[in-house]
Amino acid sequence: MTKRILVYRSLDEDQLARLERDFHVDYLPEVTSTEDPAFLDALAQAHGLVGASLPITPTLLDQAPHLEAIASISVGYDNYPVDELTRRSILLCNTPDVLTETTADTGFLLIMATARRAVELAGMVQRGEWRESIGKEWFGTDVHGKTLGMVGFGRIGAAIARRGALGFGMPILYSNASPKPALEDELGAQRRDLDELLAEADIVCVTVPLTADTQHLFGAREFALMKPSAIFVNVARGKVVDETALIEALRTGTPHAAGLDVFEREPLPTDSPLPHMANVVALPHIGSATHETRTAMADRAVANILAALNGERPPSPVNE
């Protein structure tokens, strides 16, 4: 019997062709819900899944009796019940490394755009309101030489810190579950507990994974510990932040501003005040959204599922 792969994220022709050489492919790139009848029909027959964004629950797994492997087109895997997958001997794979530098670019973009008020000022020009040299009420703040506090110091956190330390002369603080002596040597980074980091950093940048321990890691207490002049940047997961507390903190002035690529609910609800706040730069979760990186992520996912279903070790297993 030919094994079947359910693909619920867009792939290019070459990537699809690689899957179709040995497997039957149910290609449903437009699916946006796991309740879609076409998705459920294909899931019931699937030996492998390739996709991202849709939450895969134990209830869904009950409807997938043949499932052997999942290749997520993402580095994060909070949409998957890893322990349950392991219990059922279903292999989960992700796409680390290939998106590190691109996501770090996005993180530093948010640092720069927020500090220099780039979105606000570009809007002024677009509206035809730039009629004289801007006054100090429109001034931003320097990035070079400021203290960058990284909350999470994995691949992406280290890549952002590297940009700051080596490109902008920024002292680096980090809060992480384990020490990173190699990065301390390379970047002069100093480890702090979270409270100390929040009190010292001029820019706080979050790159931790979403877990039970990190959900709502940032709330009213944490924002109150920051400098009134601080900038808060989140390129991790939206649920790491209590968004209601962040909105109130930004309204009261501590932190001074925020650059956000992720939100508790995505897409961001139209009634959210965040995109309308002058001290917020809000992006539509574009961390890895370049042609080159998304292609590389899909390539890695294809390689993962092909190896897994052929009984070989995939490049990037999560629960091996």
Short mmCIF file of C-alpha atoms in Angstrom, two decimals:
data_model
loop_
_atom_site.label_atom_id
_atom_site.label_comp_id
_atom_site.label_asym_id
_atom_site.label_seq_id
_atom_site.Cartn_x
_atom_site.Cartn_y
_atom_site.Cartn_z
CA MET A 1 0.00 0.00 0.00
CA THR A 2 1.31 3.45 -0.93
CA LYS A 3 1.62 5.67 2.11
CA ARG A 4 -0.23 8.99 2.10
CA ILE A 5 0.99 12.44 3.09
CA LEU A 6 -1.38 15.27 3.97
CA VAL A 7 0.15 18.64 3.07
CA TYR A 8 -1.70 21.65 4.48
CA ARG A 9 0.79 24.40 3.69
CA SER A 10 1.84 25.74 0.30
CA LEU A 11 4.80 23.98 -1.35
CA ASP A 12 6.43 24.69 -4.67
CA GLU A 13 6.22 22.29 -7.61
CA ASP A 14 9.62 20.74 -7.02
CA GLN A 15 8.88 20.08 -3.35
CA LEU A 16 5.55 18.46 -4.19
CA ALA A 17 7.18 16.37 -6.90
CA ARG A 18 9.71 15.02 -4.40
CA LEU A 19 6.88 13.81 -2.18
CA GLU A 20 4.85 12.39 -5.04
CA ARG A 21 7.68 10.18 -6.30
CA ASP A 22 7.07 7.65 -3.51
CA PHE A 23 3.86 8.70 -1.79
CA HIS A 24 0.26 9.71 -2.46
CA VAL A 25 -0.10 13.39 -1.57
CA ASP A 26 -3.32 15.05 -0.45
CA TYR A 27 -2.49 18.71 -1.11
CA LEU A 28 -4.71 21.16 0.78
CA PRO A 29 -2.75 24.42 1.03
CA GLU A 30 -5.85 26.58 1.52
CA VAL A 31 -7.06 24.80 4.68
CA THR A 32 -7.36 27.19 7.64
CA SER A 33 -9.12 24.96 10.17
CA THR A 34 -8.72 21.42 11.43
CA GLU A 35 -12.52 21.17 11.26
CA ASP A 36 -12.46 21.41 7.47
CA PRO A 37 -14.10 18.20 6.13
CA ALA A 38 -11.42 17.78 3.44
CA PHE A 39 -8.70 18.01 6.08
CA LEU A 40 -10.40 15.45 8.30
CA ASP A 41 -10.98 13.05 5.41
CA ALA A 42 -7.32 13.20 4.41
CA LEU A 43 -6.16 12.99 8.04
CA ALA A 44 -7.98 9.69 8.50
CA GLN A 45 -5.78 8.11 5.82
CA ALA A 46 -2.52 10.00 6.41
CA HIS A 47 0.77 8.40 7.35
CA GLY A 48 2.52 11.75 7.35
CA LEU A 49 1.62 15.42 7.82
CA VAL A 50 3.44 18.45 6.42
CA GLY A 51 2.24 21.89 7.48
CA ALA A 52 2.23 24.59 10.13
CA SER A 53 0.03 26.89 12.21
CA LEU A 54 -2.90 24.50 12.73
CA PRO A 55 -3.02 23.04 16.27
CA ILE A 56 -2.80 19.25 16.29
CA THR A 57 -4.63 17.93 19.36
CA PRO A 58 -4.94 14.46 20.92
CA THR A 59 -8.55 14.40 19.67
CA LEU A 60 -7.31 14.92 16.11
CA LEU A 61 -4.71 12.20 16.61
CA ASP A 62 -7.54 9.81 17.50
CA GLN A 63 -8.80 10.40 13.95
CA ALA A 64 -5.42 9.57 12.40
CA PRO A 65 -4.89 5.84 13.04
CA HIS A 66 -2.12 5.48 10.43
CA LEU A 67 -0.08 8.54 11.37
CA GLU A 68 3.67 7.91 11.69
CA ALA A 69 5.29 11.33 11.40
CA ILE A 70 4.65 15.08 11.34
CA ALA A 71 6.96 17.57 9.62
CA SER A 72 6.16 21.06 10.88
CA ILE A 73 7.27 23.95 8.69
CA SER A 74 8.37 25.90 11.75
CA VAL A 75 10.99 25.92 14.44
CA GLY A 76 8.44 26.26 17.27
CA TYR A 77 6.29 23.25 18.08
CA ASP A 78 3.86 24.54 20.68
CA ASN A 79 0.98 23.57 18.35
CA TYR A 80 1.78 19.89 18.92
CA PRO A 81 1.25 17.68 22.00
CA VAL A 82 4.80 16.33 22.05
CA ASP A 83 4.34 13.93 24.97
CA GLU A 84 1.20 12.48 23.39
CA LEU A 85 2.94 12.11 20.03
CA THR A 86 5.79 10.28 21.72
CA ARG A 87 3.37 8.00 23.58
CA ARG A 88 1.80 7.09 20.25
CA SER A 89 5.21 6.62 18.57
CA ILE A 90 4.56 9.48 16.15
CA LEU A 91 7.73 11.32 15.17
CA LEU A 92 7.64 15.12 15.18
CA CYS A 93 10.17 17.15 13.17
CA ASN A 94 10.74 20.89 12.88
CA THR A 95 12.94 23.31 10.91
CA PRO A 96 15.61 24.83 13.18
CA ASP A 97 18.67 26.68 11.90
CA VAL A 98 17.27 27.63 8.48
CA LEU A 99 15.26 30.55 9.87
CA THR A 100 17.62 31.76 12.58
CA GLU A 101 19.27 34.63 10.74
CA THR A 102 16.10 35.84 9.03
CA THR A 103 14.15 35.92 12.30
CA ALA A 104 17.07 37.71 13.95
CA ASP A 105 16.90 40.29 11.15
CA THR A 106 13.24 40.83 12.01
CA GLY A 107 14.05 41.19 15.69
CA PHE A 108 16.66 43.83 15.03
CA LEU A 109 14.36 45.54 12.53
CA LEU A 110 11.83 45.95 15.35
CA ILE A 111 14.50 47.28 17.69
CA MET A 112 15.57 49.90 15.13
CA ALA A 113 12.09 50.84 13.90
CA THR A 114 10.73 51.22 17.41
CA ALA A 115 13.68 53.16 18.77
CA ARG A 116 13.79 55.57 15.81
CA ARG A 117 9.97 55.84 15.47
CA ALA A 118 10.30 54.85 11.82
CA VAL A 119 6.67 53.86 11.28
CA GLU A 120 5.31 57.04 12.84
CA LEU A 121 7.64 59.25 10.83
CA ALA A 122 7.08 57.39 7.56
CA GLY A 123 3.35 57.91 8.11
CA MET A 124 3.94 61.62 8.53
CA VAL A 125 5.68 61.75 5.16
CA GLN A 126 2.99 59.63 3.45
CA ARG A 127 0.26 61.94 4.73
CA GLY A 128 2.06 65.00 3.38
CA GLU A 129 2.57 66.41 6.87
CA TRP A 130 6.35 66.88 6.61
CA ARG A 131 6.62 70.59 5.94
CA GLU A 132 9.61 71.56 8.07
CA SER A 133 12.45 69.99 10.01
CA ILE A 134 11.05 67.77 12.71
CA GLY A 135 11.19 69.06 16.27
CA LYS A 136 12.41 67.21 19.34
CA GLU A 137 8.89 65.95 20.04
CA TRP A 138 9.49 63.57 17.10
CA PHE A 139 13.00 62.51 18.05
CA GLY A 140 13.71 58.84 18.60
CA THR A 141 16.39 57.25 20.74
CA ASP A 142 19.80 55.80 19.87
CA VAL A 143 20.32 52.06 19.60
CA HIS A 144 24.11 51.94 19.42
CA GLY A 145 25.72 51.62 22.83
CA LYS A 146 22.45 50.81 24.63
CA THR A 147 22.19 47.72 26.85
CA LEU A 148 20.36 44.88 25.11
CA GLY A 149 18.67 42.36 27.40
CA MET A 150 17.89 39.02 25.76
CA VAL A 151 15.20 36.92 27.43
CA GLY A 152 16.03 33.54 25.93
CA PHE A 153 19.47 32.91 24.49
CA GLY A 154 19.06 30.11 21.99
CA ARG A 155 19.91 30.29 18.29
CA ILE A 156 17.70 33.30 17.50
CA GLY A 157 18.47 35.15 20.72
CA ALA A 158 22.18 34.71 20.15
CA ALA A 159 21.89 35.90 16.54
CA ILE A 160 20.09 39.08 17.62
CA ALA A 161 22.64 39.68 20.38
CA ARG A 162 25.45 39.17 17.88
CA ARG A 163 24.01 41.95 15.70
CA GLY A 164 23.77 44.22 18.71
CA ALA A 165 27.17 43.52 20.21
CA LEU A 166 29.26 43.35 17.06
CA GLY A 167 27.36 45.82 14.89
CA PHE A 168 26.13 48.40 17.37
CA GLY A 169 28.49 48.16 20.34
CA MET A 170 25.69 47.11 22.67
CA PRO A 171 26.46 45.53 26.05
CA ILE A 172 24.53 42.23 26.23
CA LEU A 173 22.65 40.84 29.21
CA TYR A 174 20.80 37.55 29.01
CA SER A 175 18.32 35.54 31.04
CA ASN A 176 18.30 31.85 30.18
CA ALA A 177 17.65 28.52 31.89
CA SER A 178 21.29 27.55 31.47
CA PRO A 179 24.51 29.57 31.20
CA LYS A 180 26.06 30.16 27.79
CA PRO A 181 29.81 30.44 28.44
CA ALA A 182 30.77 30.36 24.74
CA LEU A 183 28.49 33.32 24.00
CA GLU A 184 29.76 35.11 27.10
CA ASP A 185 33.26 34.80 25.69
CA GLU A 186 32.25 35.76 22.14
CA LEU A 187 29.98 38.70 22.93
CA GLY A 188 30.93 39.72 26.45
CA ALA A 189 27.39 38.75 27.47
CA GLN A 190 26.51 38.67 31.16
CA ARG A 191 23.88 36.39 32.65
CA ARG A 192 21.23 37.90 34.91
CA ASP A 193 18.08 36.63 36.52
CA LEU A 194 14.99 38.03 34.82
CA ASP A 195 14.22 40.74 37.37
CA GLU A 196 17.77 42.09 37.26
CA LEU A 197 17.79 42.09 33.46
CA LEU A 198 14.50 44.00 33.29
CA ALA A 199 15.82 46.66 35.65
CA GLU A 200 19.12 47.13 33.77
CA ALA A 201 18.30 46.75 30.06
CA ASP A 202 17.49 49.63 27.74
CA ILE A 203 15.99 47.20 25.23
CA VAL A 204 14.34 43.93 26.28
CA CYS A 205 14.02 41.38 23.48
CA VAL A 206 12.12 38.12 23.98
CA THR A 207 12.99 34.91 22.11
CA VAL A 208 11.93 32.16 24.56
CA PRO A 209 9.84 29.21 23.33
CA LEU A 210 6.24 28.98 24.50
CA THR A 211 5.89 26.42 27.29
CA ALA A 212 3.78 26.07 30.41
CA ASP A 213 6.52 27.94 32.27
CA THR A 214 6.82 30.83 29.80
CA GLN A 215 3.12 31.48 29.09
CA HIS A 216 2.42 35.01 30.37
CA LEU A 217 6.03 35.29 31.51
CA PHE A 218 5.54 39.03 31.00
CA GLY A 219 2.74 40.67 32.94
CA ALA A 220 2.12 43.88 34.87
CA ARG A 221 4.82 43.07 37.43
CA GLU A 222 7.51 42.50 34.82
CA PHE A 223 6.67 45.63 32.83
CA ALA A 224 6.77 47.70 36.01
CA LEU A 225 10.35 46.53 36.63
CA MET A 226 11.58 48.02 33.35
CA LYS A 227 13.04 51.46 32.89
CA PRO A 228 10.46 54.08 31.82
CA SER A 229 12.67 54.63 28.77
CA ALA A 230 12.88 50.92 27.88
CA ILE A 231 11.82 49.35 24.60
CA PHE A 232 10.16 45.93 24.65
CA VAL A 233 10.46 43.63 21.61
CA ASN A 234 8.77 40.26 21.17
CA VAL A 235 9.65 37.87 18.33
CA ALA A 236 8.93 34.72 20.36
CA ARG A 237 5.26 33.76 20.79
CA GLY A 238 2.38 36.08 21.57
CA LYS A 239 1.21 34.07 24.58
CA VAL A 240 4.51 34.71 26.34
CA VAL A 241 3.02 38.15 27.04
CA ASP A 242 -0.15 39.10 28.90
CA GLU A 243 -1.35 41.44 26.18
CA THR A 244 -3.84 43.28 28.39
CA ALA A 245 -1.05 44.08 30.83
CA LEU A 246 1.22 45.21 27.99
CA ILE A 247 -1.41 47.59 26.62
CA GLU A 248 -1.92 49.14 30.04
CA ALA A 249 1.84 49.41 30.63
CA LEU A 250 2.35 51.18 27.29
CA ARG A 251 -0.47 53.58 28.09
CA THR A 252 1.08 54.48 31.44
CA GLY A 253 4.58 54.85 30.00
CA THR A 254 6.62 51.87 31.24
CA PRO A 255 7.96 50.54 28.97
CA HIS A 256 8.29 53.52 26.65
CA ALA A 257 7.50 51.59 23.45
CA ALA A 258 7.11 48.10 21.99
CA GLY A 259 7.98 46.31 18.76
CA LEU A 260 5.82 43.23 18.24
CA ASP A 261 5.80 40.51 15.60
CA VAL A 262 3.59 38.08 17.55
CA PHE A 263 0.34 38.36 19.47
CA GLU A 264 -1.89 36.33 21.79
CA ARG A 265 -4.44 35.97 18.99
CA GLU A 266 -3.38 35.88 15.36
CA PRO A 267 -4.38 37.50 13.11
CA LEU A 268 -4.61 40.41 15.51
CA PRO A 269 -8.27 41.22 16.25
CA THR A 270 -9.46 44.39 14.54
CA ASP A 271 -10.53 45.87 17.88
CA SER A 272 -7.05 45.57 19.40
CA PRO A 273 -5.64 48.98 20.36
CA LEU A 274 -2.03 47.89 19.73
CA PRO A 275 -1.70 48.82 16.04
CA HIS A 276 -3.24 52.22 16.75
CA MET A 277 -0.85 53.14 19.56
CA ALA A 278 1.83 55.62 18.52
CA ASN A 279 4.47 53.88 20.63
CA VAL A 280 3.93 50.43 19.06
CA VAL A 281 5.37 48.93 15.89
CA ALA A 282 3.18 45.93 15.03
CA LEU A 283 4.05 43.43 12.29
CA PRO A 284 1.93 40.50 11.02
CA HIS A 285 4.18 37.66 12.29
CA ILE A 286 6.78 38.01 9.54
CA GLY A 287 9.75 36.62 11.49
CA SER A 288 10.80 34.13 8.81
CA ALA A 289 8.72 35.55 5.95
CA THR A 290 11.21 35.89 3.11
CA HIS A 291 11.16 33.94 -0.13
CA GLU A 292 14.52 32.36 0.59
CA THR A 293 13.81 31.30 4.16
CA ARG A 294 10.30 29.98 3.63
CA THR A 295 11.60 27.89 0.72
CA ALA A 296 14.41 26.55 2.90
CA MET A 297 11.96 25.72 5.70
CA ALA A 298 9.69 23.81 3.33
CA ASP A 299 12.71 21.99 1.88
CA ARG A 300 13.70 20.89 5.38
CA ALA A 301 10.15 19.73 6.14
CA VAL A 302 10.05 17.69 2.92
CA ALA A 303 13.40 16.11 3.79
CA ASN A 304 12.12 15.34 7.30
CA ILE A 305 8.93 13.59 6.17
CA LEU A 306 10.64 11.65 3.39
CA ALA A 307 13.26 10.30 5.77
CA ALA A 308 10.74 9.51 8.51
CA LEU A 309 8.37 7.58 6.26
CA ASN A 310 11.24 5.72 4.63
CA GLY A 311 12.52 4.51 7.98
CA GLU A 312 15.54 6.80 8.04
CA ARG A 313 16.65 9.38 10.59
CA PRO A 314 15.24 12.79 9.59
CA PRO A 315 17.46 15.90 9.67
CA SER A 316 15.53 17.63 12.46
CA PRO A 317 13.65 15.32 14.86
CA VAL A 318 12.02 16.83 17.96
CA ASN A 319 10.98 13.72 19.92
CA GLU A 320 13.46 11.19 18.58
#
